[in-house]
Amino acid sequence: MARYELVKRSVALITLTNPPVNSLSSAVRHGIAKTMDRALSDPKVTAVVICGENGRFCGGADIREFAGPLRGPPLLPLLDSIEAGDKPVVAAIEGVALGGGLELALVCHYRIAHSKARLGLPEVTLGLLPAAGGTQRLPRLIGIPAALELITTGRHVSSQEALKLGIVDQVTEHNACEVAVEFALRAVAKPLSSRRLSALTVPCPPDLDALLEAVTMQIQKKARGVMAPLACVQAVRAAATMPYSQGIKRESELMATLFNSGQARALQYSFFAERTAGKWTLPSGAQWNDTKPREIRSAAVIGLGTMGRGIAVSLARVGISVIAVESDRKLMESGRQMVIGMLERDAKRRGVSASLNLLKFTLSLQDLKDVDLVIEAVFEDMALKKRVFQELSKVCRPTTLLCSNTSGLDVDALAGVTDRPQLVSGMHFFSPAHVMKLLEVVCGPRSSSETIATAMSLGKRMGKVSVAVGNCPGFVGNRMLKPYSDQATFLLEEGATPEQIDKVLEDFGFAMGVFRMSDLAGLDVGWRVRKESGLTGPDVDPKNPPRRRQGRKYCPIPDMVCEQGRFGQKTGRGWYMYDKPGGTNAKPDPLIQNLLETYRGRYGIKPRNITEQEIIERCLFALANEGFRILKDGIAAQPEDIDVIYQFGYGFPRHRGGPMFYASMVGLERVLERLEHYHQAHPDVSHLEPSPLLKKLVACGSPPIQKWREHIKTIHSHL
Ligand code: NAI
């Protein structure tokens, strides 16, 4: 786990060997301790170089070891002893020096980095802080402001930036290890005292308190309720105000608090969930690692509305040529301007040139004869989409993949009107499509494994987190959204206000509460869907009781809001009022308050005081309950997929892990008990009836989330 060689007769070369990133597992720590002892006690050795195998210095701690008890030598004293040694130690950084890897480099007396290396302390993204002296040594090396920024954000820096900041002593284009050996030989005679970072005093800015206060406020605004970045600020404060020995104690205390918090567990779960989500399996047994995706060089986007524009940008900026189709010239021209503007802004931000030559705009589907893949993004209207797919089937060559961006319609019904149902799938982007990272790849029962592999890999190429889901109304994300938003509107009937519910959800950590999110997305979209499914509008039988539809409880308040022309931000009015159409500053609207009061009066509903706990439980337990149904139905293969979809598509706070992880943290027994309680109070709300899978898991002793799959019989049945 750490190889020892003597090179140039007097330099001990220690190579970490733990593929793929030489993480600091117990065996590696043990290896470092042993080889360092050998180097320090061998009189022939005058200097030491530490490097990593396969061009990667060290990717940090082995996260898998966090779950069990600590084995092997603890990192902190090991690192302190390397720094205290009396022979110069040089870190040869190739590839990565991240987390514990950078902390290891910081105790070396010198650091040489390859020009392509990346360095950083990303612990904060896992709900932790760099607890092997990183919060104490980095400020001593590069000063408080720069260290604060790197430690509280977890941002990685290039070796060039690291050189500018003073983290490394030299950047090389050559083999960093060989350069480090030469460097070490030259360092032998030089005194080491000024190279031991723990012995230095921190260059402290005069306005320390103001600086820490400003950073704290920034964090509270950006990452509401997240503990780790705030703990990082406190640790850096300790570095600035205490001697190293006390600062390190403070660092350990803060780490212990974080380590035992639910947030760190949720963030680590999220880290693995994101990686697991890309690993799909179909009922046929075909899976991610045995199906080759097709190469996509050209694509078409049909419809240049809200979604089509963002999809065209996402494709073009990764080098795919795009033919964009609109239905009339004026819309095509405005779409063209928008797409070009978006691509230019994006290219400017990334410091590259915009790939405008990849774009072509047309009014005719006939131009799509030779494209490799089509993404349809016309109105959410099944008859229209079927016409488009029929036409595509005639025009495109027989091997072209046909995908729909539908947000919930039956993908198999679209496949059924084509001559190639096996080449049809859903590619469900989220708005704005060039910004949002989620892509649901909808697998129809006839989609081939190659089709799914291609859609998944195209998503990855566009920088998306792609998740394979089954075909049912709303797929995973939007299907779960219904019970969640239904609960929110039922709570309005019972006495809550939009701003009260949003505040509770935003304090929980959601990027936006349910009403602010609806205002942003546009209230007319859901209204149109409800009208089409006969829930509201002229098709509703006048004898139908006003608050019941299709045998279930129904809340008509969202329809009443739309009937007043309040479609959300775009009209300047929705659940909130805005300064102007398109404005983003949401203010509570007394007209909505009046509407709610009149409504309650009309139906004799006595408003009651709704607690924060009830809002959280009714909205989030209903959300997770639907997730359990989705798992049982085989629409999602594993709870991790659902959680990734909610984090990346719906603003669920990452530090809570996602709706399914949150349910597991609350305790399945408690979730079941509360759902039973609310279902008893609202027997006509089927979403509150505990799902059979939840009951089964509780009956099996509430296993940890990683074991739920063992209790689901129908895994992948719809994937
Ligand atoms: P939109 O109304 O903004 O744009 C649709 C565009 O399609 C319009 O520009 C229209 O002129 C064009 N179009 C209609 N028929 C056409 C035809 N035959 N040929 C070429 N172009 C045609 O709609 P939006 O919001 O972009 O939605 C498109 C699809 O994406 C829908 O299926 C929707 O459910 C789905 N979606 C929408 C999301 C959103 O947040 N808006 C999110 C995810 C999916």
mmCIF file of N, CA, C and O in Angstrom, residues 90-94 105 109-119 141 158-187 190 195:
data_model
loop_
_atom_site.group_PDB
_atom_site.id
_atom_site.type_symbol
_atom_site.label_atom_id
_atom_site.label_comp_id
_atom_site.label_asym_id
_atom_site.label_seq_id
_atom_site.Cartn_x
_atom_site.Cartn_y
_atom_site.Cartn_z
ATOM 1 N N VAL A 90 9.399 15.905 0.282
ATOM 2 C CA VAL A 90 8.818 16.644 -0.842
ATOM 3 C C VAL A 90 7.631 15.851 -1.389
ATOM 4 O O VAL A 90 7.739 14.646 -1.606
ATOM 5 N N ALA A 91 6.499 16.543 -1.580
ATOM 6 C CA ALA A 91 5.334 15.887 -2.189
ATOM 7 C C ALA A 91 5.425 16.077 -3.698
ATOM 8 O O ALA A 91 5.605 17.201 -4.164
ATOM 9 N N ALA A 92 5.305 14.975 -4.448
ATOM 10 C CA ALA A 92 5.293 15.052 -5.914
ATOM 11 C C ALA A 92 3.846 14.850 -6.345
ATOM 12 O O ALA A 92 3.348 13.732 -6.371
ATOM 13 N N ILE A 93 3.173 15.975 -6.649
ATOM 14 C CA ILE A 93 1.719 15.909 -6.869
ATOM 15 C C ILE A 93 1.406 15.775 -8.355
ATOM 16 O O ILE A 93 1.602 16.704 -9.134
ATOM 17 N N GLU A 94 0.921 14.606 -8.727
ATOM 18 C CA GLU A 94 0.407 14.425 -10.094
ATOM 19 C C GLU A 94 -1.071 14.080 -9.962
ATOM 20 O O GLU A 94 -1.489 13.517 -8.946
ATOM 21 N N ALA A 105 0.090 16.495 1.628
ATOM 22 C CA ALA A 105 1.057 17.356 0.933
ATOM 23 C C ALA A 105 1.453 18.550 1.809
ATOM 24 O O ALA A 105 2.595 19.012 1.771
ATOM 25 N N HIS A 109 7.522 19.178 3.437
ATOM 26 C CA HIS A 109 8.175 20.489 3.584
ATOM 27 C C HIS A 109 8.170 21.282 2.288
ATOM 28 O O HIS A 109 8.299 22.495 2.294
ATOM 29 N N TYR A 110 8.016 20.550 1.157
ATOM 30 C CA TYR A 110 7.935 21.210 -0.156
ATOM 31 C C TYR A 110 6.902 20.473 -1.004
ATOM 32 O O TYR A 110 6.678 19.278 -0.808
ATOM 33 N N ARG A 111 6.330 21.209 -1.958
ATOM 34 C CA ARG A 111 5.323 20.602 -2.834
ATOM 35 C C ARG A 111 5.625 20.968 -4.288
ATOM 36 O O ARG A 111 5.723 22.156 -4.624
ATOM 37 N N ILE A 112 5.761 19.919 -5.116
ATOM 38 C CA ILE A 112 5.964 20.109 -6.557
ATOM 39 C C ILE A 112 4.721 19.551 -7.232
ATOM 40 O O ILE A 112 4.328 18.411 -6.964
ATOM 41 N N ALA A 113 4.094 20.343 -8.116
ATOM 42 C CA ALA A 113 2.860 19.848 -8.757
ATOM 43 C C ALA A 113 3.042 19.762 -10.263
ATOM 44 O O ALA A 113 3.687 20.620 -10.874
ATOM 45 N N HIS A 114 2.457 18.752 -10.851
ATOM 46 C CA HIS A 114 2.436 18.669 -12.308
ATOM 47 C C HIS A 114 1.442 19.703 -12.818
ATOM 48 O O HIS A 114 0.449 20.021 -12.145
ATOM 49 N N SER A 115 1.688 20.208 -14.047
ATOM 50 C CA SER A 115 0.849 21.311 -14.553
ATOM 51 C C SER A 115 -0.628 20.909 -14.701
ATOM 52 O O SER A 115 -1.502 21.757 -14.704
ATOM 53 N N LYS A 116 -0.905 19.611 -14.804
ATOM 54 C CA LYS A 116 -2.304 19.207 -14.978
ATOM 55 C C LYS A 116 -2.965 18.777 -13.665
ATOM 56 O O LYS A 116 -4.107 18.319 -13.667
ATOM 57 N N ALA A 117 -2.241 18.910 -12.552
ATOM 58 C CA ALA A 117 -2.799 18.420 -11.278
ATOM 59 C C ALA A 117 -3.895 19.354 -10.767
ATOM 60 O O ALA A 117 -3.957 20.527 -11.126
ATOM 61 N N ARG A 118 -4.778 18.796 -9.934
ATOM 62 C CA ARG A 118 -5.815 19.600 -9.282
ATOM 63 C C ARG A 118 -5.742 19.370 -7.781
ATOM 64 O O ARG A 118 -5.523 18.249 -7.322
ATOM 65 N N LEU A 119 -5.930 20.473 -7.038
ATOM 66 C CA LEU A 119 -5.782 20.389 -5.580
ATOM 67 C C LEU A 119 -7.016 20.970 -4.916
ATOM 68 O O LEU A 119 -7.660 21.881 -5.459
ATOM 69 N N LEU A 141 -0.401 28.879 5.488
ATOM 70 C CA LEU A 141 0.365 28.886 4.248
ATOM 71 C C LEU A 141 -0.088 29.994 3.296
ATOM 72 O O LEU A 141 0.737 30.693 2.714
ATOM 73 N N SER A 158 -6.457 24.573 -9.972
ATOM 74 C CA SER A 158 -5.443 24.027 -10.871
ATOM 75 C C SER A 158 -4.082 24.223 -10.220
ATOM 76 O O SER A 158 -3.934 25.020 -9.280
ATOM 77 N N SER A 159 -3.060 23.538 -10.743
ATOM 78 C CA SER A 159 -1.738 23.713 -10.128
ATOM 79 C C SER A 159 -1.222 25.139 -10.357
ATOM 80 O O SER A 159 -0.507 25.679 -9.513
ATOM 81 N N GLN A 160 -1.646 25.766 -11.488
ATOM 82 C CA GLN A 160 -1.207 27.149 -11.741
ATOM 83 C C GLN A 160 -1.779 28.074 -10.657
ATOM 84 O O GLN A 160 -1.064 28.924 -10.105
ATOM 85 N N GLU A 161 -3.078 27.875 -10.334
ATOM 86 C CA GLU A 161 -3.665 28.714 -9.281
ATOM 87 C C GLU A 161 -3.027 28.394 -7.927
ATOM 88 O O GLU A 161 -2.776 29.296 -7.115
ATOM 89 N N ALA A 162 -2.745 27.095 -7.725
ATOM 90 C CA ALA A 162 -2.114 26.696 -6.457
ATOM 91 C C ALA A 162 -0.754 27.376 -6.296
ATOM 92 O O ALA A 162 -0.371 27.786 -5.195
ATOM 93 N N LEU A 163 -0.039 27.530 -7.422
ATOM 94 C CA LEU A 163 1.278 28.192 -7.371
ATOM 95 C C LEU A 163 1.099 29.670 -7.006
ATOM 96 O O LEU A 163 1.796 30.207 -6.146
ATOM 97 N N LYS A 164 0.118 30.302 -7.647
ATOM 98 C CA LYS A 164 -0.143 31.717 -7.368
ATOM 99 C C LYS A 164 -0.522 31.923 -5.905
ATOM 100 O O LYS A 164 -0.095 32.871 -5.259
ATOM 101 N N LEU A 165 -1.358 31.002 -5.391
ATOM 102 C CA LEU A 165 -1.806 31.136 -4.002
ATOM 103 C C LEU A 165 -0.686 30.824 -3.013
ATOM 104 O O LEU A 165 -0.762 31.186 -1.839
ATOM 105 N N GLY A 166 0.330 30.104 -3.489
ATOM 106 C CA GLY A 166 1.428 29.720 -2.586
ATOM 107 C C GLY A 166 1.246 28.337 -1.992
ATOM 108 O O GLY A 166 1.947 27.957 -1.051
ATOM 109 N N ILE A 167 0.314 27.548 -2.530
ATOM 110 C CA ILE A 167 0.124 26.190 -1.989
ATOM 111 C C ILE A 167 1.265 25.282 -2.445
ATOM 112 O O ILE A 167 1.716 24.423 -1.697
ATOM 113 N N VAL A 168 1.720 25.460 -3.687
ATOM 114 C CA VAL A 168 2.843 24.635 -4.148
ATOM 115 C C VAL A 168 4.049 25.527 -4.429
ATOM 116 O O VAL A 168 3.923 26.734 -4.627
ATOM 117 N N ASP A 169 5.231 24.882 -4.429
ATOM 118 C CA ASP A 169 6.467 25.648 -4.607
ATOM 119 C C ASP A 169 6.895 25.723 -6.059
ATOM 120 O O ASP A 169 7.618 26.621 -6.461
ATOM 121 N N GLN A 170 6.443 24.727 -6.828
ATOM 122 C CA GLN A 170 6.880 24.683 -8.229
ATOM 123 C C GLN A 170 5.871 23.887 -9.035
ATOM 124 O O GLN A 170 5.294 22.919 -8.532
ATOM 125 N N VAL A 171 5.659 24.321 -10.293
ATOM 126 C CA VAL A 171 4.802 23.554 -11.204
ATOM 127 C C VAL A 171 5.678 23.082 -12.350
ATOM 128 O O VAL A 171 6.510 23.830 -12.846
ATOM 129 N N THR A 172 5.489 21.834 -12.727
ATOM 130 C CA THR A 172 6.332 21.301 -13.806
ATOM 131 C C THR A 172 5.496 20.619 -14.876
ATOM 132 O O THR A 172 4.433 20.076 -14.585
ATOM 133 N N GLU A 173 6.048 20.658 -16.107
ATOM 134 C CA GLU A 173 5.406 19.946 -17.230
ATOM 135 C C GLU A 173 5.945 18.518 -17.286
ATOM 136 O O GLU A 173 5.396 17.681 -17.982
ATOM 137 N N HIS A 174 7.049 18.285 -16.569
ATOM 138 C CA HIS A 174 7.724 16.978 -16.664
ATOM 139 C C HIS A 174 7.205 16.032 -15.593
ATOM 140 O O HIS A 174 6.286 16.346 -14.862
ATOM 141 N N ASN A 175 7.860 14.873 -15.480
ATOM 142 C CA ASN A 175 7.479 13.907 -14.456
ATOM 143 C C ASN A 175 7.706 14.513 -13.062
ATOM 144 O O ASN A 175 8.837 14.778 -12.656
ATOM 145 N N ALA A 176 6.624 14.750 -12.343
ATOM 146 C CA ALA A 176 6.726 15.479 -11.062
ATOM 147 C C ALA A 176 7.593 14.732 -10.067
ATOM 148 O O ALA A 176 8.285 15.337 -9.233
ATOM 149 N N CYS A 177 7.579 13.416 -10.181
ATOM 150 C CA CYS A 177 8.331 12.610 -9.235
ATOM 151 C C CYS A 177 9.838 12.826 -9.435
ATOM 152 O O CYS A 177 10.586 13.046 -8.465
ATOM 153 N N GLU A 178 10.251 12.784 -10.713
ATOM 154 C CA GLU A 178 11.687 12.992 -10.989
ATOM 155 C C GLU A 178 12.113 14.407 -10.596
ATOM 156 O O GLU A 178 13.169 14.609 -9.999
ATOM 157 N N VAL A 179 11.263 15.376 -10.896
ATOM 158 C CA VAL A 179 11.589 16.766 -10.523
ATOM 159 C C VAL A 179 11.691 16.877 -9.001
ATOM 160 O O VAL A 179 12.592 17.537 -8.463
ATOM 161 N N ALA A 180 10.797 16.194 -8.296
ATOM 162 C CA ALA A 180 10.787 16.273 -6.833
ATOM 163 C C ALA A 180 12.046 15.648 -6.237
ATOM 164 O O ALA A 180 12.591 16.143 -5.238
ATOM 165 N N VAL A 181 12.529 14.555 -6.857
ATOM 166 C CA VAL A 181 13.747 13.915 -6.342
ATOM 167 C C VAL A 181 14.934 14.896 -6.453
ATOM 168 O O VAL A 181 15.696 15.091 -5.493
ATOM 169 N N GLU A 182 15.061 15.540 -7.624
ATOM 170 C CA GLU A 182 16.142 16.522 -7.796
ATOM 171 C C GLU A 182 15.995 17.665 -6.789
ATOM 172 O O GLU A 182 16.960 18.122 -6.178
ATOM 173 N N PHE A 183 14.748 18.106 -6.620
ATOM 174 C CA PHE A 183 14.451 19.197 -5.681
ATOM 175 C C PHE A 183 14.858 18.788 -4.258
ATOM 176 O O PHE A 183 15.484 19.554 -3.521
ATOM 177 N N ALA A 184 14.522 17.529 -3.910
ATOM 178 C CA ALA A 184 14.808 17.029 -2.556
ATOM 179 C C ALA A 184 16.314 17.029 -2.306
ATOM 180 O O ALA A 184 16.788 17.407 -1.222
ATOM 181 N N LEU A 185 17.075 16.620 -3.332
ATOM 182 C CA LEU A 185 18.533 16.588 -3.152
ATOM 183 C C LEU A 185 19.081 17.988 -2.859
ATOM 184 O O LEU A 185 19.964 18.165 -2.020
ATOM 185 N N ARG A 186 18.490 18.981 -3.536
ATOM 186 C CA ARG A 186 18.959 20.366 -3.304
ATOM 187 C C ARG A 186 18.513 20.902 -1.940
ATOM 188 O O ARG A 186 19.090 21.822 -1.394
ATOM 189 N N ALA A 187 17.448 20.305 -1.404
ATOM 190 C CA ALA A 187 16.897 20.828 -0.145
ATOM 191 C C ALA A 187 17.594 20.281 1.089
ATOM 192 O O ALA A 187 17.375 20.766 2.211
ATOM 193 N N LYS A 190 19.249 22.598 3.605
ATOM 194 C CA LYS A 190 18.519 23.805 4.051
ATOM 195 C C LYS A 190 17.768 23.563 5.357
ATOM 196 O O LYS A 190 17.264 22.459 5.600
ATOM 197 N N ARG A 195 9.690 25.643 7.123
ATOM 198 C CA ARG A 195 8.857 24.842 6.218
ATOM 199 C C ARG A 195 7.812 24.037 6.985
ATOM 200 O O ARG A 195 7.017 23.331 6.377
#
